[in-house]
mmCIF file of C-alpha atoms in Angstrom:
data_model
loop_
_atom_site.group_PDB
_atom_site.id
_atom_site.type_symbol
_atom_site.label_atom_id
_atom_site.label_comp_id
_atom_site.label_asym_id
_atom_site.label_seq_id
_atom_site.Cartn_x
_atom_site.Cartn_y
_atom_site.Cartn_z
ATOM 1 C CA UNK A 1 32.077 -80.100 7.774
ATOM 2 C CA UNK A 2 29.022 -80.176 5.506
ATOM 3 C CA UNK A 3 27.762 -83.329 7.251
ATOM 4 C CA UNK A 4 28.135 -81.747 10.692
ATOM 5 C CA UNK A 5 30.797 -84.208 11.842
ATOM 6 C CA UNK A 6 33.406 -81.443 12.071
ATOM 7 C CA UNK A 7 32.645 -78.099 13.687
ATOM 8 C CA UNK A 8 34.716 -75.008 12.857
ATOM 9 C CA UNK A 9 34.882 -72.964 16.069
ATOM 10 C CA UNK A 10 36.440 -69.599 16.798
ATOM 11 C CA UNK A 11 36.532 -68.170 13.329
ATOM 12 C CA UNK A 12 39.105 -65.429 13.867
ATOM 13 C CA UNK A 13 42.097 -65.048 11.591
ATOM 14 C CA UNK A 14 44.095 -65.940 14.695
ATOM 15 C CA UNK A 15 43.614 -66.495 18.400
ATOM 16 C CA UNK A 16 44.325 -62.909 19.448
ATOM 17 C CA UNK A 17 45.718 -61.830 22.798
ATOM 18 C CA UNK A 18 42.921 -60.110 24.703
ATOM 19 C CA UNK A 19 45.146 -57.968 26.941
ATOM 20 C CA UNK A 20 47.288 -56.258 24.290
ATOM 21 C CA UNK A 21 44.935 -56.165 21.285
ATOM 22 C CA UNK A 22 42.713 -53.060 20.955
ATOM 23 C CA UNK A 23 39.001 -53.790 20.659
ATOM 24 C CA UNK A 24 38.694 -52.532 17.072
ATOM 25 C CA UNK A 25 41.565 -54.732 15.900
ATOM 26 C CA UNK A 26 40.142 -57.740 17.735
ATOM 27 C CA UNK A 27 36.864 -57.268 15.869
ATOM 28 C CA UNK A 28 38.666 -56.710 12.551
ATOM 29 C CA UNK A 29 40.729 -59.888 12.793
ATOM 30 C CA UNK A 30 37.578 -61.846 13.655
ATOM 31 C CA UNK A 31 35.882 -60.339 10.608
ATOM 32 C CA UNK A 32 38.701 -61.459 8.315
ATOM 33 C CA UNK A 33 38.715 -64.970 9.714
ATOM 34 C CA UNK A 34 34.925 -65.311 9.683
ATOM 35 C CA UNK A 35 34.556 -64.169 6.074
ATOM 36 C CA UNK A 36 37.222 -66.705 5.097
ATOM 37 C CA UNK A 37 35.537 -69.556 6.983
ATOM 38 C CA UNK A 38 32.136 -68.640 5.557
ATOM 39 C CA UNK A 39 33.512 -68.544 2.045
ATOM 40 C CA UNK A 40 35.250 -71.888 2.458
ATOM 41 C CA UNK A 41 32.417 -73.832 4.020
ATOM 42 C CA UNK A 42 29.162 -72.064 4.724
ATOM 43 C CA UNK A 43 27.924 -69.942 1.830
ATOM 44 C CA UNK A 44 26.139 -71.080 -1.296
ATOM 45 C CA UNK A 45 27.009 -67.797 -2.991
ATOM 46 C CA UNK A 46 30.298 -66.255 -1.873
ATOM 47 C CA UNK A 47 30.527 -62.479 -1.659
ATOM 48 C CA UNK A 48 33.706 -61.724 -3.599
ATOM 49 C CA UNK A 49 33.602 -57.953 -3.451
ATOM 50 C CA UNK A 50 37.165 -57.829 -2.138
ATOM 51 C CA UNK A 51 38.351 -61.049 -3.800
ATOM 52 C CA UNK A 52 40.164 -60.725 -7.090
ATOM 53 C CA UNK A 53 39.798 -64.387 -7.965
ATOM 54 C CA UNK A 54 37.647 -67.446 -7.302
ATOM 55 C CA UNK A 55 39.743 -68.572 -4.366
ATOM 56 C CA UNK A 56 36.968 -70.479 -2.624
ATOM 57 C CA UNK A 57 34.531 -73.063 -3.872
ATOM 58 C CA UNK A 58 30.848 -72.673 -3.069
ATOM 59 C CA UNK A 59 29.583 -74.613 -0.074
ATOM 60 C CA UNK A 60 26.167 -75.853 0.927
ATOM 61 C CA UNK A 61 26.267 -75.824 4.741
ATOM 62 C CA UNK A 62 23.496 -73.877 6.430
ATOM 63 C CA UNK A 63 25.481 -71.848 8.950
ATOM 64 C CA UNK A 64 28.825 -71.391 10.661
ATOM 65 C CA UNK A 65 29.384 -72.283 14.287
ATOM 66 C CA UNK A 66 28.243 -69.736 16.872
ATOM 67 C CA UNK A 67 30.981 -70.864 19.287
ATOM 68 C CA UNK A 68 34.050 -68.702 19.856
ATOM 69 C CA UNK A 69 37.180 -70.492 21.031
ATOM 70 C CA UNK A 70 39.600 -68.602 23.302
ATOM 71 C CA UNK A 71 41.271 -71.389 25.281
ATOM 72 C CA UNK A 72 44.901 -70.235 25.167
ATOM 73 C CA UNK A 73 45.127 -66.403 25.390
ATOM 74 C CA UNK A 74 46.558 -65.301 28.735
ATOM 75 C CA UNK A 75 43.336 -64.068 30.302
ATOM 76 C CA UNK A 76 40.090 -62.662 28.958
ATOM 77 C CA UNK A 77 39.127 -59.005 28.542
ATOM 78 C CA UNK A 78 35.905 -57.368 29.708
ATOM 79 C CA UNK A 79 35.295 -56.126 26.151
ATOM 80 C CA UNK A 80 35.363 -59.646 24.669
ATOM 81 C CA UNK A 81 31.690 -60.593 25.224
ATOM 82 C CA UNK A 82 30.485 -57.381 23.550
ATOM 83 C CA UNK A 83 32.804 -57.950 20.569
ATOM 84 C CA UNK A 84 31.667 -61.549 20.185
ATOM 85 C CA UNK A 85 27.972 -60.708 20.535
ATOM 86 C CA UNK A 86 28.346 -57.927 17.956
ATOM 87 C CA UNK A 87 29.836 -60.469 15.525
ATOM 88 C CA UNK A 88 26.981 -62.934 16.055
ATOM 89 C CA UNK A 89 28.599 -65.435 18.422
ATOM 90 C CA UNK A 90 26.324 -66.983 21.025
ATOM 91 C CA UNK A 91 28.913 -68.601 23.275
ATOM 92 C CA UNK A 92 32.644 -68.761 24.002
ATOM 93 C CA UNK A 93 34.909 -71.400 25.518
ATOM 94 C CA UNK A 94 37.472 -69.949 27.954
ATOM 95 C CA UNK A 95 40.415 -71.471 29.790
ATOM 96 C CA UNK A 96 43.071 -69.208 31.279
ATOM 97 C CA UNK A 97 41.281 -67.757 34.274
ATOM 98 C CA UNK A 98 42.900 -67.424 37.671
ATOM 99 C CA UNK A 99 43.284 -70.485 39.833
ATOM 100 C CA UNK A 100 41.029 -69.066 42.550
ATOM 101 C CA UNK A 101 38.351 -68.110 40.003
ATOM 102 C CA UNK A 102 38.336 -71.585 38.455
ATOM 103 C CA UNK A 103 38.115 -73.232 41.876
ATOM 104 C CA UNK A 104 35.182 -71.017 42.840
ATOM 105 C CA UNK A 105 33.329 -71.726 39.581
ATOM 106 C CA UNK A 106 33.749 -75.460 40.145
ATOM 107 C CA UNK A 107 32.659 -75.229 43.761
ATOM 108 C CA UNK A 108 29.555 -73.217 42.859
ATOM 109 C CA UNK A 109 28.644 -75.348 39.800
ATOM 110 C CA UNK A 110 29.018 -72.168 37.753
ATOM 111 C CA UNK A 111 31.552 -72.982 35.012
ATOM 112 C CA UNK A 112 28.825 -72.134 32.487
ATOM 113 C CA UNK A 113 27.391 -68.645 32.829
ATOM 114 C CA UNK A 114 26.223 -65.566 30.975
ATOM 115 C CA UNK A 115 29.200 -63.253 30.496
ATOM 116 C CA UNK A 116 29.000 -59.522 29.843
ATOM 117 C CA UNK A 117 31.390 -56.591 30.078
ATOM 118 C CA UNK A 118 31.607 -54.021 32.822
ATOM 119 C CA UNK A 119 28.739 -51.971 31.408
ATOM 120 C CA UNK A 120 25.980 -52.251 28.805
ATOM 121 C CA UNK A 121 27.515 -50.526 25.829
ATOM 122 C CA UNK A 122 24.752 -51.306 23.359
ATOM 123 C CA UNK A 123 21.003 -51.430 23.678
ATOM 124 C CA UNK A 124 19.366 -54.834 23.641
ATOM 125 C CA UNK A 125 17.391 -54.204 20.488
ATOM 126 C CA UNK A 126 20.560 -53.179 18.613
ATOM 127 C CA UNK A 127 22.275 -56.402 19.617
ATOM 128 C CA UNK A 128 19.332 -58.527 18.612
ATOM 129 C CA UNK A 129 19.125 -56.742 15.259
ATOM 130 C CA UNK A 130 22.723 -57.797 14.595
ATOM 131 C CA UNK A 131 21.907 -61.412 15.422
ATOM 132 C CA UNK A 132 24.027 -61.466 18.583
ATOM 133 C CA UNK A 133 23.198 -62.026 22.219
ATOM 134 C CA UNK A 134 21.225 -59.491 24.214
ATOM 135 C CA UNK A 135 23.006 -56.555 25.857
ATOM 136 C CA UNK A 136 26.469 -57.457 24.540
ATOM 137 C CA UNK A 137 26.643 -60.745 26.440
ATOM 138 C CA UNK A 138 27.455 -64.327 25.467
ATOM 139 C CA UNK A 139 27.210 -67.696 27.160
ATOM 140 C CA UNK A 140 30.608 -68.769 28.500
ATOM 141 C CA UNK A 141 32.065 -72.178 29.337
ATOM 142 C CA UNK A 142 35.273 -72.315 31.409
ATOM 143 C CA UNK A 143 37.253 -75.521 30.994
ATOM 144 C CA UNK A 144 37.535 -77.674 34.125
ATOM 145 C CA UNK A 145 41.319 -77.869 33.671
ATOM 146 C CA UNK A 146 43.896 -76.892 31.069
ATOM 147 C CA UNK A 147 43.110 -78.147 27.570
ATOM 148 C CA UNK A 148 45.900 -80.724 27.277
ATOM 149 C CA UNK A 149 45.080 -84.395 27.857
ATOM 150 C CA UNK A 150 46.740 -86.486 30.608
ATOM 151 C CA UNK A 151 49.957 -88.281 29.601
ATOM 152 C CA UNK A 152 48.148 -91.638 29.361
ATOM 153 C CA UNK A 153 45.901 -90.195 26.635
ATOM 154 C CA UNK A 154 48.593 -88.307 24.738
ATOM 155 C CA UNK A 155 49.213 -90.950 22.105
ATOM 156 C CA UNK A 156 51.526 -88.805 19.990
ATOM 157 C CA UNK A 157 53.919 -87.336 22.550
ATOM 158 C CA UNK A 158 54.622 -90.793 23.911
ATOM 159 C CA UNK A 159 55.467 -93.626 21.535
ATOM 160 C CA UNK A 160 52.432 -95.748 20.756
ATOM 161 C CA UNK A 161 53.252 -99.361 21.692
ATOM 162 C CA UNK A 162 51.132 -101.806 19.698
ATOM 163 C CA UNK A 163 50.678 -105.504 19.305
ATOM 164 C CA UNK A 164 51.516 -107.352 16.095
ATOM 165 C CA UNK A 165 48.021 -106.674 14.747
ATOM 166 C CA UNK A 166 48.392 -102.920 15.316
ATOM 167 C CA UNK A 167 46.136 -102.718 18.375
ATOM 168 C CA UNK A 168 47.235 -100.815 21.464
ATOM 169 C CA UNK A 169 48.944 -102.964 24.092
ATOM 170 C CA UNK A 170 46.481 -104.147 26.767
ATOM 171 C CA UNK A 171 48.232 -102.568 29.759
ATOM 172 C CA UNK A 172 48.338 -99.214 27.976
ATOM 173 C CA UNK A 173 44.667 -99.529 27.108
ATOM 174 C CA UNK A 174 43.795 -100.011 30.779
ATOM 175 C CA UNK A 175 45.946 -97.071 31.850
ATOM 176 C CA UNK A 176 44.394 -94.858 29.190
ATOM 177 C CA UNK A 177 40.854 -96.033 29.993
ATOM 178 C CA UNK A 178 41.324 -95.297 33.699
ATOM 179 C CA UNK A 179 42.675 -91.859 32.828
ATOM 180 C CA UNK A 180 39.730 -91.174 30.523
ATOM 181 C CA UNK A 181 37.230 -92.081 33.240
ATOM 182 C CA UNK A 182 38.963 -89.807 35.726
ATOM 183 C CA UNK A 183 39.126 -87.007 33.171
ATOM 184 C CA UNK A 184 35.408 -87.374 32.491
ATOM 185 C CA UNK A 185 34.703 -87.308 36.215
ATOM 186 C CA UNK A 186 36.601 -84.055 36.537
ATOM 187 C CA UNK A 187 34.914 -82.554 33.450
ATOM 188 C CA UNK A 188 31.503 -83.192 35.000
ATOM 189 C CA UNK A 189 32.331 -80.951 37.958
ATOM 190 C CA UNK A 190 31.159 -77.361 37.959
ATOM 191 C CA UNK A 191 28.175 -77.922 35.643
ATOM 192 C CA UNK A 192 24.657 -79.055 36.446
ATOM 193 C CA UNK A 193 23.450 -80.931 33.365
ATOM 194 C CA UNK A 194 25.455 -84.169 33.548
ATOM 195 C CA UNK A 195 27.323 -83.751 30.242
ATOM 196 C CA UNK A 196 31.127 -83.744 30.279
ATOM 197 C CA UNK A 197 33.121 -81.681 27.772
ATOM 198 C CA UNK A 198 36.351 -83.676 27.241
ATOM 199 C CA UNK A 199 38.902 -82.301 24.783
ATOM 200 C CA UNK A 200 41.217 -84.557 22.786
ATOM 201 C CA UNK A 201 44.719 -83.486 21.778
ATOM 202 C CA UNK A 202 47.125 -80.674 22.582
ATOM 203 C CA UNK A 203 49.409 -78.209 20.805
ATOM 204 C CA UNK A 204 51.245 -79.654 17.790
ATOM 205 C CA UNK A 205 49.320 -82.929 17.726
ATOM 206 C CA UNK A 206 47.587 -85.074 15.074
ATOM 207 C CA UNK A 207 50.670 -85.265 12.881
ATOM 208 C CA UNK A 208 49.890 -89.002 12.783
ATOM 209 C CA UNK A 209 46.129 -88.748 13.122
ATOM 210 C CA UNK A 210 45.468 -92.298 11.902
ATOM 211 C CA UNK A 211 47.526 -93.936 14.664
ATOM 212 C CA UNK A 212 46.080 -91.553 17.265
ATOM 213 C CA UNK A 213 42.468 -92.335 16.396
ATOM 214 C CA UNK A 214 43.247 -96.046 16.228
ATOM 215 C CA UNK A 215 44.533 -95.801 19.809
ATOM 216 C CA UNK A 216 41.406 -93.934 20.865
ATOM 217 C CA UNK A 217 39.284 -96.628 19.239
ATOM 218 C CA UNK A 218 40.915 -99.254 21.443
ATOM 219 C CA UNK A 219 40.471 -97.149 24.588
ATOM 220 C CA UNK A 220 36.820 -96.362 23.900
ATOM 221 C CA UNK A 221 36.135 -100.017 23.158
ATOM 222 C CA UNK A 222 37.691 -100.932 26.542
ATOM 223 C CA UNK A 223 35.510 -98.408 28.366
ATOM 224 C CA UNK A 224 32.335 -99.384 26.524
ATOM 225 C CA UNK A 225 32.967 -103.078 27.241
ATOM 226 C CA UNK A 226 32.983 -102.272 30.947
ATOM 227 C CA UNK A 227 29.707 -100.326 30.787
ATOM 228 C CA UNK A 228 27.817 -102.085 28.002
ATOM 229 C CA UNK A 229 24.935 -99.897 26.842
ATOM 230 C CA UNK A 230 23.825 -98.532 30.211
ATOM 231 C CA UNK A 231 22.912 -94.868 30.343
ATOM 232 C CA UNK A 232 24.517 -92.170 32.454
ATOM 233 C CA UNK A 233 23.357 -92.040 36.077
ATOM 234 C CA UNK A 234 24.238 -92.713 39.697
ATOM 235 C CA UNK A 235 25.196 -90.489 42.608
ATOM 236 C CA UNK A 236 28.248 -88.251 42.380
ATOM 237 C CA UNK A 237 29.602 -89.849 45.590
ATOM 238 C CA UNK A 238 30.176 -93.075 43.651
ATOM 239 C CA UNK A 239 33.161 -91.513 41.878
ATOM 240 C CA UNK A 240 36.481 -92.661 43.442
ATOM 241 C CA UNK A 241 38.896 -89.896 44.371
ATOM 242 C CA UNK A 242 41.741 -91.011 42.146
ATOM 243 C CA UNK A 243 42.516 -93.751 39.638
ATOM 244 C CA UNK A 244 45.960 -95.298 39.435
ATOM 245 C CA UNK A 245 47.165 -96.707 36.151
ATOM 246 C CA UNK A 246 46.741 -100.428 36.673
ATOM 247 C CA UNK A 247 44.335 -103.089 35.397
ATOM 248 C CA UNK A 248 42.866 -103.642 38.882
ATOM 249 C CA UNK A 249 42.307 -99.922 39.413
ATOM 250 C CA UNK A 250 40.535 -99.643 36.065
ATOM 251 C CA UNK A 251 38.256 -102.534 36.963
ATOM 252 C CA UNK A 252 37.469 -100.884 40.297
ATOM 253 C CA UNK A 253 36.930 -97.497 38.665
ATOM 254 C CA UNK A 254 34.611 -98.919 36.031
ATOM 255 C CA UNK A 255 32.641 -100.870 38.625
ATOM 256 C CA UNK A 256 32.256 -98.018 41.122
ATOM 257 C CA UNK A 257 31.730 -95.077 38.770
ATOM 258 C CA UNK A 258 28.365 -93.957 37.407
ATOM 259 C CA UNK A 259 27.845 -95.525 33.964
ATOM 260 C CA UNK A 260 29.086 -93.225 31.224
ATOM 261 C CA UNK A 261 28.425 -93.074 27.520
ATOM 262 C CA UNK A 262 31.279 -91.681 25.444
ATOM 263 C CA UNK A 263 30.860 -90.445 21.899
ATOM 264 C CA UNK A 264 32.785 -88.330 19.433
ATOM 265 C CA UNK A 265 31.052 -85.001 19.357
ATOM 266 C CA UNK A 266 31.437 -81.346 18.416
ATOM 267 C CA UNK A 267 31.058 -78.189 20.518
ATOM 268 C CA UNK A 268 27.838 -77.468 18.644
ATOM 269 C CA UNK A 269 26.388 -80.823 19.751
ATOM 270 C CA UNK A 270 27.653 -80.499 23.317
ATOM 271 C CA UNK A 271 26.112 -77.074 23.879
ATOM 272 C CA UNK A 272 22.842 -78.149 22.262
ATOM 273 C CA UNK A 273 22.616 -81.058 24.715
ATOM 274 C CA UNK A 274 23.619 -78.886 27.667
ATOM 275 C CA UNK A 275 21.066 -76.219 26.770
ATOM 276 C CA UNK A 276 18.316 -78.801 26.394
ATOM 277 C CA UNK A 277 19.066 -80.193 29.856
ATOM 278 C CA UNK A 278 19.112 -76.776 31.559
ATOM 279 C CA UNK A 279 16.472 -74.919 29.548
ATOM 280 C CA UNK A 280 14.322 -74.248 32.614
ATOM 281 C CA UNK A 281 17.246 -72.910 34.669
ATOM 282 C CA UNK A 282 18.594 -69.361 34.490
ATOM 283 C CA UNK A 283 22.404 -69.488 34.227
ATOM 284 C CA UNK A 284 24.513 -67.432 36.642
ATOM 285 C CA UNK A 285 25.927 -64.150 35.352
ATOM 286 C CA UNK A 286 29.410 -62.679 35.518
ATOM 287 C CA UNK A 287 30.763 -59.296 34.457
ATOM 288 C CA UNK A 288 34.228 -58.020 33.782
ATOM 289 C CA UNK A 289 37.613 -59.452 32.900
ATOM 290 C CA UNK A 290 39.373 -62.717 33.700
ATOM 291 C CA UNK A 291 43.082 -62.052 33.894
ATOM 292 C CA UNK A 292 45.352 -64.423 35.836
ATOM 293 C CA UNK A 293 48.077 -61.886 36.708
ATOM 294 C CA UNK A 294 50.354 -63.726 39.174
ATOM 295 C CA UNK A 295 47.657 -65.902 40.715
ATOM 296 C CA UNK A 296 48.980 -69.168 39.306
ATOM 297 C CA UNK A 297 52.686 -68.515 39.865
ATOM 298 C CA UNK A 298 54.855 -70.584 40.066
ATOM 299 C CA UNK A 299 52.666 -73.293 38.515
ATOM 300 C CA UNK A 300 53.345 -74.293 34.927
ATOM 301 C CA UNK A 301 50.165 -72.468 33.829
ATOM 302 C CA UNK A 302 51.455 -69.151 35.102
ATOM 303 C CA UNK A 303 50.350 -65.630 34.369
ATOM 304 C CA UNK A 304 52.760 -64.740 31.542
ATOM 305 C CA UNK A 305 52.738 -61.190 32.931
ATOM 306 C CA UNK A 306 55.964 -60.441 31.074
ATOM 307 C CA UNK A 307 53.978 -60.682 27.842
ATOM 308 C CA UNK A 308 52.438 -57.266 28.542
ATOM 309 C CA UNK A 309 55.782 -55.419 28.517
ATOM 310 C CA UNK A 310 58.289 -57.640 26.703
ATOM 311 C CA UNK A 311 59.469 -57.010 23.119
ATOM 312 C CA UNK A 312 57.967 -53.556 22.810
ATOM 313 C CA UNK A 313 59.302 -53.052 19.291
ATOM 314 C CA UNK A 314 57.458 -56.204 18.209
ATOM 315 C CA UNK A 315 54.236 -54.878 19.728
ATOM 316 C CA UNK A 316 54.664 -51.580 17.896
ATOM 317 C CA UNK A 317 55.277 -53.356 14.581
ATOM 318 C CA UNK A 318 52.247 -55.617 14.984
ATOM 319 C CA UNK A 319 49.910 -52.765 15.915
ATOM 320 C CA UNK A 320 51.152 -50.631 13.011
ATOM 321 C CA UNK A 321 50.580 -53.497 10.573
ATOM 322 C CA UNK A 322 47.098 -54.301 11.860
ATOM 323 C CA UNK A 323 46.004 -50.663 12.004
ATOM 324 C CA UNK A 324 47.322 -49.981 8.492
ATOM 325 C CA UNK A 325 45.356 -52.971 7.212
ATOM 326 C CA UNK A 326 42.137 -51.628 8.738
ATOM 327 C CA UNK A 327 42.728 -48.210 7.128
ATOM 328 C CA UNK A 328 43.399 -49.782 3.725
ATOM 329 C CA UNK A 329 40.305 -51.986 3.848
ATOM 330 C CA UNK A 330 38.137 -49.063 4.978
ATOM 331 C CA UNK A 331 39.261 -46.969 2.018
ATOM 332 C CA UNK A 332 38.687 -49.871 -0.365
ATOM 333 C CA UNK A 333 35.172 -50.367 0.994
ATOM 334 C CA UNK A 334 34.304 -46.756 0.157
ATOM 335 C CA UNK A 335 35.002 -47.229 -3.547
ATOM 336 C CA UNK A 336 32.281 -48.120 -6.082
ATOM 337 C CA UNK A 337 31.739 -51.786 -6.810
ATOM 338 C CA UNK A 338 33.843 -53.156 -9.617
ATOM 339 C CA UNK A 339 30.757 -54.258 -11.550
ATOM 340 C CA UNK A 340 29.745 -50.607 -11.977
ATOM 341 C CA UNK A 341 32.830 -49.625 -13.991
ATOM 342 C CA UNK A 342 34.752 -50.594 -17.118
ATOM 343 C CA UNK A 343 37.053 -53.542 -17.620
ATOM 344 C CA UNK A 344 39.973 -51.339 -16.576
ATOM 345 C CA UNK A 345 38.248 -50.317 -13.364
ATOM 346 C CA UNK A 346 37.377 -53.945 -12.621
ATOM 347 C CA UNK A 347 41.036 -54.878 -13.069
ATOM 348 C CA UNK A 348 42.024 -52.038 -10.753
ATOM 349 C CA UNK A 349 39.519 -53.265 -8.160
ATOM 350 C CA UNK A 350 40.852 -56.821 -8.378
ATOM 351 C CA UNK A 351 44.422 -55.647 -7.794
ATOM 352 C CA UNK A 352 43.282 -53.453 -4.917
ATOM 353 C CA UNK A 353 41.383 -56.383 -3.395
ATOM 354 C CA UNK A 354 44.476 -58.585 -3.476
ATOM 355 C CA UNK A 355 46.530 -55.917 -1.695
ATOM 356 C CA UNK A 356 43.837 -55.368 0.924
ATOM 357 C CA UNK A 357 43.454 -59.084 1.553
ATOM 358 C CA UNK A 358 47.227 -59.541 1.873
ATOM 359 C CA UNK A 359 47.451 -56.556 4.218
ATOM 360 C CA UNK A 360 44.682 -57.849 6.474
ATOM 361 C CA UNK A 361 45.897 -61.436 6.631
ATOM 362 C CA UNK A 362 49.527 -60.502 7.269
ATOM 363 C CA UNK A 363 48.653 -57.586 9.510
ATOM 364 C CA UNK A 364 46.300 -59.512 11.796
ATOM 365 C CA UNK A 365 48.587 -62.529 12.135
ATOM 366 C CA UNK A 366 50.783 -60.767 14.680
ATOM 367 C CA UNK A 367 47.833 -60.269 17.057
ATOM 368 C CA UNK A 368 48.156 -63.949 17.987
ATOM 369 C CA UNK A 369 48.580 -64.477 21.727
ATOM 370 C CA UNK A 370 52.087 -65.906 21.271
ATOM 371 C CA UNK A 371 53.198 -63.133 18.894
ATOM 372 C CA UNK A 372 52.209 -59.675 20.133
ATOM 373 C CA UNK A 373 52.836 -60.777 23.720
ATOM 374 C CA UNK A 374 56.443 -61.659 22.912
ATOM 375 C CA UNK A 375 56.132 -65.138 24.440
ATOM 376 C CA UNK A 376 57.238 -66.744 21.156
ATOM 377 C CA UNK A 377 60.780 -68.018 20.387
ATOM 378 C CA UNK A 378 63.232 -65.600 18.784
ATOM 379 C CA UNK A 379 62.876 -67.026 15.274
ATOM 380 C CA UNK A 380 59.080 -66.670 15.465
ATOM 381 C CA UNK A 381 59.466 -63.050 16.581
ATOM 382 C CA UNK A 382 61.725 -62.429 13.578
ATOM 383 C CA UNK A 383 59.101 -63.955 11.278
ATOM 384 C CA UNK A 384 56.430 -61.774 12.880
ATOM 385 C CA UNK A 385 58.522 -58.631 12.224
ATOM 386 C CA UNK A 386 58.971 -59.673 8.597
ATOM 387 C CA UNK A 387 55.271 -60.425 8.060
ATOM 388 C CA UNK A 388 54.241 -57.167 9.756
ATOM 389 C CA UNK A 389 56.546 -55.219 7.438
ATOM 390 C CA UNK A 390 55.041 -56.998 4.449
ATOM 391 C CA UNK A 391 51.563 -56.059 5.673
ATOM 392 C CA UNK A 392 52.492 -52.383 5.972
ATOM 393 C CA UNK A 393 53.879 -52.421 2.431
ATOM 394 C CA UNK A 394 50.667 -53.954 1.056
ATOM 395 C CA UNK A 395 48.552 -51.476 3.050
ATOM 396 C CA UNK A 396 50.442 -48.469 1.759
ATOM 397 C CA UNK A 397 50.179 -49.744 -1.799
ATOM 398 C CA UNK A 398 46.411 -50.132 -1.391
ATOM 399 C CA UNK A 399 46.036 -46.724 0.281
ATOM 400 C CA UNK A 400 47.908 -44.992 -2.528
ATOM 401 C CA UNK A 401 45.803 -46.763 -5.109
ATOM 402 C CA UNK A 402 42.543 -45.917 -3.345
#
């Protein structure tokens, strides 16, 4: 992280659901996550006003990422860009928009745009004073397709078949290389700068990260051997429509496709390159929400509309826990700093800080898009009830103490 090879995006305590989470709780859970990330990685001197112990080591990185990461919540709320801009984010990566919206953005080369809410809720100078984007807006990038990789590139879900020396079997390398080229072709659609944003992985992956990256090494070596060191270029029409998973099709795809240069990168690096290539162009603008509703039904990436009404008791418990945590932390913030009192008062403040931190972290956990929506399995819902109850207990203890 300190060398810039790993970028921490998002920064919230969880990936909250944008349809069922109130705006104030969305901002609060981001605040908890961002202060934790900053303390872990990005601050030379950690502000421990609400920390009762030295939980985090000092770090020497200049700044946290300005990229929010909302690729799995079931739609995106109109209030989100204002919340993100208020918190200092400059851009956000989105995914679950309606099928027709995604198709239109691709067709119009408008997958990257300036996103704002339905109205200007804050003056431009106020936003700029907070370090966010002007007028409560952020730059948005909508993924070309869902974030999971094709089966040929999912080296953990399928068994990795290797040679005696541990290298990936040649026929699998060709299949994976052809799939990577086609994925890159698709990722270049809908943007105008020539850079392709290709994600690696999926849910519950990298349990065997070493074997996965070894497989990727073999695939990238196969692709680079076909292209040598040539730079990106060539007409878009040179892309074939589809690549089948055979050695001959990979050879054809590599020969007929524009030369590509693949590299491991971070969102920070991608957006810096994209911005440099389009600096003279004004991006398109969009306002309002992106909610799928039933647009994608019955595709596998459906609308999850039942998440808005299912498990109402779970929703009530989560909202009570999160709201109680905000009340407790607000009361704690109104108290004098611990340094201004005696040893006894400093001990009291440390105990209060631990309760507030526990309340916030447990209380905000249930805002996750697979918790408050009720789309989680039964045992996860039971855990969420238990953690929400624990958060309420910690909040009440802190409120009584304050």
